[in-house]
Coordinates of C-alpha atoms in Angstrom, one line a residue:
Chain J
M8 CA 143.3 -17.6 74.9
R9 CA 139.7 -16.8 75.6
V10 CA 138.0 -14.5 73.1
P11 CA 136.7 -11.5 75.0
R12 CA 133.0 -10.9 75.3
V13 CA 132.3 -7.2 74.6
G14 CA 128.9 -5.6 74.4
V15 CA 127.8 -2.6 72.4
L16 CA 124.7 -0.7 73.8
A17 CA 122.5 -0.9 70.7
L18 CA 119.4 1.1 71.6
Q19 CA 120.1 3.9 69.2
G20 CA 123.2 5.4 67.4
D21 CA 126.3 4.2 65.6
F22 CA 126.5 0.9 67.4
A23 CA 127.1 -1.0 64.1
C24 CA 130.2 1.0 63.5
H25 CA 131.6 0.1 67.0
A26 CA 130.7 -3.6 66.3
A27 CA 132.6 -3.3 63.0
S28 CA 135.7 -1.9 64.7
L29 CA 135.6 -4.6 67.4
G30 CA 135.0 -7.2 64.7
A31 CA 138.2 -6.1 62.8
L32 CA 140.1 -6.8 66.0
G33 CA 138.6 -10.3 66.3
V34 CA 136.0 -9.4 69.0
D35 CA 132.4 -10.1 68.3
G36 CA 130.6 -7.0 69.6
R37 CA 127.3 -8.2 71.1
R38 CA 124.3 -5.9 70.8
V39 CA 122.9 -5.0 74.2
T40 CA 119.2 -3.9 74.3
R41 CA 117.9 -5.8 77.4
P42 CA 119.2 -6.4 80.9
Q43 CA 120.0 -10.0 80.3
D44 CA 122.3 -9.1 77.3
L45 CA 124.8 -7.7 79.9
D46 CA 125.3 -11.2 81.5
G47 CA 128.8 -12.5 81.1
L48 CA 130.2 -9.5 79.3
D49 CA 133.8 -8.5 80.0
A50 CA 133.4 -4.9 78.8
L51 CA 130.8 -2.5 77.2
V52 CA 130.8 0.2 74.6
L53 CA 128.4 3.1 74.7
P54 CA 128.1 4.4 71.2
G55 CA 127.5 7.8 69.7
G56 CA 123.9 8.9 69.0
E57 CA 121.4 11.0 70.7
S58 CA 122.0 11.0 74.5
T59 CA 118.5 12.1 75.4
T60 CA 117.0 9.4 73.3
M61 CA 119.3 6.8 74.7
L62 CA 118.5 7.8 78.3
R63 CA 114.8 7.5 77.6
L64 CA 115.3 4.1 76.0
I65 CA 117.5 3.0 79.0
E66 CA 114.6 3.7 81.3
G67 CA 112.1 2.1 78.8
Q68 CA 114.1 -1.1 78.5
R69 CA 114.6 -1.3 82.3
L70 CA 118.4 -1.0 81.8
R71 CA 119.0 1.7 84.4
E72 CA 120.0 -0.4 87.4
P73 CA 121.7 -3.2 85.4
L74 CA 123.8 -0.6 83.7
E75 CA 124.6 1.2 86.9
R76 CA 125.9 -2.1 88.4
F77 CA 127.9 -2.9 85.2
L78 CA 129.5 0.6 84.9
S79 CA 130.6 0.5 88.5
E80 CA 132.5 -2.8 88.0
K81 CA 133.4 -3.4 84.4
P82 CA 135.4 -1.6 81.7
V83 CA 133.4 0.8 79.6
L84 CA 134.3 2.9 76.5
G85 CA 131.9 5.7 75.7
T86 CA 132.1 7.9 72.6
C87 CA 130.3 11.2 72.0
A88 CA 126.8 10.6 73.5
G89 CA 128.5 7.9 75.5
V90 CA 130.6 10.5 77.4
I91 CA 127.4 12.4 78.2
L92 CA 126.0 9.2 79.7
L93 CA 129.1 8.5 81.7
G94 CA 129.6 12.1 82.8
G95 CA 128.5 14.0 85.9
D96 CA 126.3 16.7 84.7
S97 CA 125.2 18.1 81.3
A98 CA 121.8 19.6 81.4
P99 CA 119.2 19.4 80.0
L100 CA 118.7 15.7 80.1
P101 CA 115.5 13.7 80.7
A102 CA 117.2 11.5 83.3
P103 CA 120.5 11.9 85.2
P104 CA 123.6 10.6 83.6
F105 CA 125.5 7.7 85.3
G106 CA 128.2 9.9 86.9
V107 CA 131.0 7.4 86.6
L108 CA 133.4 10.1 85.2
D109 CA 133.7 13.3 87.2
V110 CA 133.5 15.6 84.3
S111 CA 131.1 18.4 83.2
V112 CA 130.0 18.0 79.6
E113 CA 128.3 20.5 77.4
R114 CA 126.0 18.8 74.9
N115 CA 126.5 20.0 71.3
G116 CA 129.3 22.1 72.7
Y117 CA 130.6 23.2 69.3
G118 CA 127.2 23.9 67.7
R119 CA 124.9 22.2 65.2
Q120 CA 125.8 19.8 62.4
I121 CA 127.3 22.5 60.2
D122 CA 129.8 23.1 63.0
S123 CA 130.9 19.4 63.0
F124 CA 134.6 19.0 62.1
C125 CA 137.6 16.7 61.7
A126 CA 140.7 17.6 63.7
E127 CA 143.9 15.9 64.6
I128 CA 144.1 14.9 68.2
E129 CA 147.0 14.0 70.4
A130 CA 146.9 10.9 72.5
K131 CA 150.0 9.4 74.1
A132 CA 148.0 6.2 74.9
V133 CA 147.7 5.3 71.3
G134 CA 151.1 6.6 70.2
G135 CA 150.5 10.2 69.3
R136 CA 148.3 11.7 66.6
F137 CA 144.9 10.4 65.8
P138 CA 142.2 11.5 63.3
G139 CA 139.4 13.0 65.4
V140 CA 135.9 13.1 63.9
F141 CA 133.6 15.4 65.9
I142 CA 129.9 15.3 65.1
R143 CA 127.5 17.6 67.0
A144 CA 130.1 16.7 69.7
P145 CA 129.9 17.3 73.4
R146 CA 132.5 19.5 75.0
I147 CA 134.3 18.7 78.2
R148 CA 134.1 21.8 80.3
R149 CA 135.5 20.6 83.6
V150 CA 137.7 17.7 84.5
G151 CA 137.5 16.4 88.1
P152 CA 140.7 15.5 90.1
S153 CA 140.0 11.7 89.8
V154 CA 140.0 11.9 86.1
E155 CA 142.9 11.7 83.7
V156 CA 142.9 13.3 80.3
V157 CA 144.0 10.8 77.6
A158 CA 143.3 12.8 74.5
W159 CA 143.7 16.5 73.6
R160 CA 142.5 18.5 70.6
R161 CA 145.4 20.6 69.3
S162 CA 144.4 24.2 68.8
D163 CA 144.8 25.5 65.3
G164 CA 148.3 26.3 64.4
A165 CA 149.5 26.2 68.0
E166 CA 152.2 23.7 69.0
E167 CA 150.9 22.9 72.4
A168 CA 147.8 20.8 73.0
S169 CA 144.7 22.7 74.0
E170 CA 141.4 21.1 75.0
P171 CA 140.6 17.7 76.6
V172 CA 138.6 15.4 74.3
G173 CA 139.3 12.1 75.9
V174 CA 139.2 11.2 79.6
R175 CA 139.7 8.1 81.8
R176 CA 139.1 7.1 85.3
G177 CA 140.2 3.6 86.1
N178 CA 138.6 1.3 83.6
T179 CA 136.1 3.9 82.3
V180 CA 137.0 5.8 79.2
G181 CA 135.1 8.6 77.5
L182 CA 136.0 10.2 74.1
T183 CA 134.0 13.1 72.6
F184 CA 135.1 12.1 69.1
H185 CA 134.4 8.9 67.0
P186 CA 137.3 6.5 66.4
E187 CA 134.6 4.0 65.2
L188 CA 134.0 6.2 62.2
T189 CA 137.6 5.8 61.0
S190 CA 139.5 2.7 60.0
D191 CA 142.1 3.5 62.7
L192 CA 141.6 0.8 65.4
R193 CA 144.2 2.1 67.9
F194 CA 141.7 3.4 70.4
H195 CA 139.6 0.3 70.4
R196 CA 142.7 -1.9 70.7
W197 CA 144.1 0.2 73.6
F198 CA 140.7 0.1 75.4
L199 CA 140.5 -3.7 75.1
A200 CA 144.1 -4.5 75.8
E201 CA 145.4 -1.8 78.2
V202 CA 142.2 -0.5 79.9
A203 CA 140.2 -3.7 80.1
G204 CA 143.1 -6.1 80.2
L205 CA 141.6 -8.4 77.7
D206 CA 143.3 -10.6 75.1
V207 CA 142.8 -9.1 71.6
P208 CA 142.7 -11.8 69.0
E209 CA 143.6 -9.4 66.1
A210 CA 142.1 -11.8 63.6
P211 CA 139.0 -10.2 62.0
V212 CA 135.7 -11.9 62.8
S213 CA 134.5 -13.3 59.5
G214 CA 132.8 -10.6 57.4
A215 CA 134.0 -7.8 59.6
T216 CA 135.1 -4.5 58.0
T217 CA 136.1 -1.3 59.7
G218 CA 134.5 2.1 59.8
T219 CA 131.6 3.3 57.7
P220 CA 131.5 2.2 54.1
A221 CA 132.2 5.8 53.2
A222 CA 135.4 5.8 55.3
R223 CA 136.4 2.4 54.0
G224 CA 136.1 3.3 50.4
R225 CA 138.6 6.1 50.4
S226 CA 140.8 6.1 53.5
Chain Z
M26 CA 138.6 20.3 55.1
S27 CA 138.9 17.7 52.3
T28 CA 135.7 16.6 50.5
H29 CA 136.4 13.2 51.9
E30 CA 136.4 14.5 55.5
Q31 CA 133.3 16.5 54.7
F32 CA 131.5 13.4 53.4
R33 CA 132.6 11.4 56.5
L34 CA 131.0 14.0 58.7
K35 CA 127.8 13.9 56.7
V36 CA 127.5 10.1 56.7
G37 CA 128.6 10.2 60.4
L38 CA 125.5 12.1 61.5
A39 CA 123.4 9.6 59.5
E40 CA 125.1 6.8 61.5
M41 CA 124.2 8.5 64.8
L42 CA 120.5 8.4 63.8
K43 CA 120.5 4.6 63.3
G44 CA 118.0 2.6 65.3
G45 CA 116.0 5.7 65.8
V46 CA 112.7 7.3 64.8
I47 CA 112.6 10.6 62.9
M48 CA 109.3 12.3 63.4
D49 CA 107.5 14.9 61.2
V50 CA 106.4 17.9 63.3
M51 CA 104.6 21.1 62.4
T52 CA 105.0 23.2 65.6
A53 CA 107.5 23.7 68.4
D54 CA 105.0 21.9 70.7
Q55 CA 104.9 18.9 68.5
A56 CA 108.7 18.9 68.4
R57 CA 108.7 18.7 72.2
I58 CA 106.2 15.8 72.1
A59 CA 108.4 14.0 69.6
E60 CA 111.5 14.6 71.7
E61 CA 109.7 13.4 74.9
G62 CA 108.5 10.4 73.0
G63 CA 112.1 9.4 72.2
A64 CA 112.6 10.7 68.6
A65 CA 116.2 10.6 67.4
A66 CA 115.5 13.7 65.3
V67 CA 112.5 15.7 64.1
M68 CA 111.6 16.9 60.6
A69 CA 110.2 20.4 60.6
L70 CA 107.5 21.1 58.0
E71 CA 104.5 23.3 57.5
R72 CA 102.1 20.5 56.6
I73 CA 102.6 16.8 57.3
P74 CA 102.1 14.7 54.1
A75 CA 98.5 13.7 54.9
R76 CA 97.5 17.4 55.0
I77 CA 99.4 18.2 51.8
R78 CA 97.4 15.4 50.2
R79 CA 94.1 16.7 51.6
E80 CA 94.7 20.4 50.9
G81 CA 96.6 20.2 47.6
G82 CA 98.3 23.2 46.1
V83 CA 102.1 23.7 45.7
A84 CA 103.9 22.4 48.8
R85 CA 107.1 24.4 49.5
M86 CA 109.9 24.7 52.1
S87 CA 108.7 25.8 55.5
D88 CA 108.8 29.4 56.8
P89 CA 112.2 30.0 58.4
R90 CA 110.5 31.3 61.5
L91 CA 108.8 28.0 62.1
I92 CA 112.1 26.2 61.6
R93 CA 113.9 28.5 64.1
E94 CA 111.1 28.0 66.7
I95 CA 111.5 24.2 66.3
E96 CA 115.3 24.4 66.5
A97 CA 114.9 26.4 69.7
A98 CA 112.4 23.9 71.2
V99 CA 114.5 20.7 71.1
S100 CA 118.1 19.6 71.5
I101 CA 117.9 16.6 69.1
P102 CA 118.8 17.2 65.4
V103 CA 116.3 19.1 63.3
M104 CA 115.8 18.2 59.7
A105 CA 113.7 20.1 57.1
K106 CA 112.5 19.5 53.6
C107 CA 113.2 21.4 50.4
R108 CA 111.8 20.8 46.9
I109 CA 113.5 18.5 44.5
G110 CA 116.0 20.6 42.5
H111 CA 115.4 23.8 44.6
T112 CA 119.0 24.8 45.4
A113 CA 118.0 28.1 46.8
E114 CA 115.6 26.6 49.4
A115 CA 118.5 24.2 50.4
Q116 CA 120.8 27.2 50.8
I117 CA 118.2 28.9 53.1
L118 CA 117.9 25.7 55.2
E119 CA 121.7 25.5 55.5
T120 CA 121.8 29.1 56.6
L121 CA 119.2 28.3 59.3
G122 CA 121.6 25.7 60.7
I123 CA 119.3 22.7 59.8
D124 CA 121.1 19.5 60.7
F125 CA 119.9 17.4 57.7
I126 CA 118.0 18.5 54.5
D127 CA 115.5 16.1 53.0
E128 CA 115.3 16.8 49.2
S129 CA 111.8 15.5 49.2
E130 CA 109.2 14.3 46.7
V131 CA 106.6 15.2 49.3
L132 CA 107.0 18.8 48.3
T133 CA 106.2 19.9 44.8
P134 CA 109.3 19.5 42.6
A135 CA 111.0 22.6 41.4
D136 CA 113.0 20.8 38.7
E137 CA 111.7 17.9 36.6
E138 CA 115.1 16.9 35.3
H139 CA 117.7 17.6 37.9
H140 CA 118.2 17.1 41.6
I141 CA 120.4 19.4 43.7
D142 CA 124.2 19.0 43.5
K143 CA 124.6 18.2 47.1
H144 CA 128.4 18.0 47.3
P145 CA 129.1 21.7 47.8
F146 CA 126.9 21.9 50.8
K147 CA 128.2 21.5 54.4
V148 CA 124.9 20.2 55.6
P149 CA 124.1 16.5 54.8
F150 CA 121.1 15.5 52.6
V151 CA 118.7 12.6 52.6
C152 CA 116.9 11.6 49.5
G153 CA 114.1 9.2 48.7
C154 CA 114.3 6.2 46.3
R155 CA 112.2 3.5 44.9
E156 CA 115.0 1.2 43.7
L157 CA 118.7 0.8 43.8
G158 CA 119.5 2.8 40.6
E159 CA 117.7 5.9 42.0
A160 CA 119.5 5.5 45.4
L161 CA 122.9 5.4 43.7
R162 CA 122.1 8.4 41.5
R163 CA 121.2 10.4 44.6
I164 CA 124.4 9.2 46.4
G165 CA 126.4 10.2 43.3
E166 CA 124.9 13.7 43.7
G167 CA 126.1 13.7 47.3
A168 CA 123.3 12.3 49.4
A169 CA 124.6 11.1 52.8
M170 CA 121.5 9.1 53.7
I171 CA 118.9 7.2 51.6
R172 CA 115.3 6.5 52.6
T173 CA 112.6 4.6 50.8
K174 CA 109.9 7.0 49.3
G175 CA 107.0 4.8 50.2
E176 CA 103.8 6.8 49.5
A177 CA 103.8 9.6 52.1
G178 CA 100.6 10.7 53.8
T179 CA 98.6 7.5 53.0
G180 CA 99.1 5.6 56.2
N181 CA 99.7 2.6 53.9
V182 CA 103.1 0.9 54.2
V183 CA 102.8 -1.1 51.0
E184 CA 104.9 1.2 48.9
A185 CA 107.7 1.5 51.5
V186 CA 107.8 -2.3 51.6
R187 CA 108.0 -2.5 47.8
H188 CA 110.8 0.1 47.7
M189 CA 112.8 -1.5 50.5
R190 CA 112.5 -4.9 49.0
A191 CA 113.5 -3.6 45.6
V192 CA 116.7 -2.0 47.0
T193 CA 117.8 -5.0 49.1
R194 CA 117.0 -7.5 46.3
S195 CA 119.1 -5.5 43.8
I196 CA 122.0 -5.4 46.3
R197 CA 121.9 -9.1 46.8
L198 CA 121.8 -9.7 43.0
L199 CA 124.8 -7.3 42.5
S200 CA 126.8 -9.2 45.1
A201 CA 126.4 -12.3 43.1
L202 CA 127.6 -10.9 39.8
S203 CA 131.2 -11.1 38.5
E204 CA 133.3 -8.0 38.0
D205 CA 132.9 -8.1 34.2
E206 CA 129.1 -8.0 34.5
L207 CA 129.0 -4.8 36.5
M208 CA 129.2 -2.2 33.7
A209 CA 126.2 -3.6 32.0
E210 CA 124.4 -3.7 35.3
A211 CA 125.3 -0.1 36.0
K212 CA 123.9 0.8 32.6
G213 CA 120.7 -1.0 33.4
L214 CA 120.4 0.6 36.8
A215 CA 121.3 4.0 35.3
A216 CA 123.7 4.3 38.2
P217 CA 127.3 5.5 38.6
Y218 CA 129.7 2.6 37.8
E219 CA 132.0 3.2 40.8
L220 CA 129.1 3.1 43.2
V221 CA 127.8 -0.1 41.6
K222 CA 131.2 -1.7 42.0
Q223 CA 131.3 -0.6 45.7
V224 CA 127.8 -2.0 46.4
A225 CA 128.7 -5.3 44.7
R226 CA 131.9 -5.6 46.8
T227 CA 130.4 -4.6 50.2
G228 CA 126.9 -5.9 49.8
K229 CA 125.3 -2.7 51.2
L230 CA 124.6 0.9 50.3
P231 CA 127.6 3.2 50.9
V232 CA 125.3 5.4 53.2
P233 CA 122.7 4.5 55.8
N234 CA 119.4 3.2 54.4
F235 CA 116.3 4.3 56.3
A236 CA 112.6 3.7 55.7
A237 CA 109.8 6.3 55.1
G238 CA 106.4 6.7 53.5
G239 CA 103.2 5.3 55.0
V240 CA 104.4 4.1 58.4
A241 CA 101.3 4.4 60.5
T242 CA 101.6 1.9 63.4
P243 CA 104.4 0.5 65.6
A244 CA 104.1 -2.8 63.7
D245 CA 104.7 -1.0 60.4
A246 CA 107.9 0.5 61.9
A247 CA 109.0 -2.9 63.1
L248 CA 108.2 -4.5 59.7
M249 CA 110.5 -1.9 57.9
M250 CA 113.3 -2.7 60.4
Q251 CA 112.9 -6.4 59.8
L252 CA 113.2 -5.7 56.0
G253 CA 116.5 -4.1 56.5
A254 CA 115.8 -0.4 57.3
E255 CA 118.4 1.0 59.7
A256 CA 115.9 3.7 61.1
V257 CA 112.4 4.8 60.4
F258 CA 110.8 8.1 59.4
V259 CA 107.3 8.6 60.7
G260 CA 105.5 11.3 58.8
S261 CA 101.8 11.6 59.4
G262 CA 101.5 8.5 61.7
I263 CA 101.9 10.5 64.9
F264 CA 100.4 13.9 64.5
E265 CA 97.4 12.7 62.5
V266 CA 96.3 10.8 65.6
G267 CA 93.6 12.0 67.9
L268 CA 92.6 15.0 65.8
D269 CA 89.0 14.7 67.1
L270 CA 90.1 14.9 70.8
K271 CA 90.5 17.9 73.1
P272 CA 94.0 19.4 73.1
E273 CA 95.2 17.8 76.3
E274 CA 93.9 14.3 75.4
Q275 CA 95.3 14.7 71.9
R276 CA 98.7 15.6 73.2
R277 CA 98.6 12.5 75.5
E278 CA 97.6 10.2 72.6
Q279 CA 100.2 11.6 70.2
L280 CA 102.9 11.1 72.9
R281 CA 101.7 7.6 73.5
M282 CA 101.9 6.8 69.7
A283 CA 105.4 8.4 69.5
Q284 CA 106.7 6.3 72.4
A285 CA 105.2 3.2 70.9
M286 CA 106.9 3.8 67.6
V287 CA 110.3 4.3 69.3
K288 CA 109.9 1.2 71.4
A289 CA 108.8 -0.8 68.3
V290 CA 112.0 0.2 66.5
T291 CA 114.2 -0.8 69.4
N292 CA 112.4 -4.1 69.8
Y293 CA 111.6 -4.8 66.2
N294 CA 112.5 -8.5 66.4
R295 CA 110.6 -9.2 69.6
P296 CA 106.9 -10.1 68.9
E297 CA 106.1 -10.2 72.6
V298 CA 107.1 -6.6 73.0
L299 CA 105.4 -5.5 69.8
T300 CA 102.2 -7.2 71.0
E301 CA 102.4 -5.3 74.3
I302 CA 102.9 -1.9 72.8
S303 CA 100.3 -2.5 70.0
E304 CA 97.5 -3.2 72.6
G305 CA 95.1 -0.4 73.2
L306 CA 97.0 2.1 71.2
P307 CA 95.4 5.3 69.9
K308 CA 93.5 4.7 66.7
P309 CA 96.0 5.1 63.9
M310 CA 95.3 7.4 60.9
R311 CA 92.6 6.1 58.7
G312 CA 94.8 5.7 55.6
I313 CA 94.2 5.4 51.9
T314 CA 94.5 2.4 49.6
L315 CA 96.9 3.0 46.7
E316 CA 94.3 2.0 44.1
S317 CA 92.1 4.9 45.2
I318 CA 94.9 7.5 44.4
P319 CA 94.8 9.0 40.9
E320 CA 98.1 8.3 39.1
E321 CA 99.1 12.0 38.9
Q322 CA 98.7 12.3 42.7
L323 CA 101.3 9.7 43.5
L324 CA 104.2 11.4 45.3
A325 CA 106.7 8.6 44.8
K326 CA 106.8 9.1 41.1
R327 CA 108.5 12.5 41.6
G328 CA 112.3 12.4 41.4
W329 CA 114.4 11.3 38.5

């Protein structure tokens, strides 16, 4: 079995948390900050962070075209800011997003940090309920016909699911929440195994731990 | 929401800022320059530290109107400072929808014994430290991010280096101790025992660890990242640049400095990139040597 080569865009944001989640599954998440870092990767993760800052850094590091090529061919998982980068339109941005997912995304769609929240989400792909962590999260306002919803936020108290918070088109996945801030590895495992079709070693890379230290200590 | 979930959200935002530069701004226009320059967040304040130093007097929380203007001007997170121990200023900042509060030694302390109890707030706090014990006391009070104090407004990185080295060295020492030595160590550090145990086990702070205080050039920012900082605050280093120039030129030079700082943090381990961006930069702030500052004017000594 070949250990998959997965990159994490590490220009800005919570790339270390994604690398930790991948590490717990036995995958060494490689930091991507230059075009040549994409060479030979099987899949890529676009982390949470500031989408405007990331877009500026993508231009500054001459990553625009290499990323466009990569995103059109290889499996990609984007969380939070990553969805904005993958999406179709979400003004105002300093540069156009990559438009791989036909969705309209509203930046900071729930408000500022004091409006950040944790909510249970429903995702059949990972076997049902999942702890959703939403931080200054974007909001998916429109889902195009080519896009499948893979995660829903349940509305308060209501039985039926309410709002799309995770979308997929082919081997591109966008989540508006942060599985990498929890110790629950199901979304990362699903992305690697089911979406990207890679072998998941499941043996932690040495020294790997999951989630943020805060999450680790108490969950 | 449980306190555990609340804390996860607070630390979560700190995680989102990693690898970024947080820039001090005094006006909405400066906030726009910072955002255009690639800042991951801005810190809204009435006077950047270098000015506080020059002008003296009691330094307080900024006028809410200024904070609202800055919030309206940019889409990146907006932070603001309150005085050490000034719970009411922190409540006002929370009401204004500030994304992160810096309980900061740069402002004149309101309490010389106690810091704010940060747990009841929904908004996350960042606090400064000079060594590990101070960092863990602040985390014990609920801080979701730690930064070095450095010596703000000096343009001199030496104190930030001292503080970052002190923290990382103590963490390495803790990791080498055995379980039965940790209580005595906690006593020595004057830090909560549970947090001392956690640091000893994980080999890192339980919250993100950023650098601040005296970062004046892109190379300074890169140095702090090499020493283990996960992001960098730049206070006076950008908007003290080009003060003698005409407004348009000044704006251009400040934007250039902001962009260079951001690029230096992204490429902190690549000397060839650092060389390129350091060449022909605007003249950095003049700076002050630490020996020339009277003892009572040292900001880093504030905080307990």
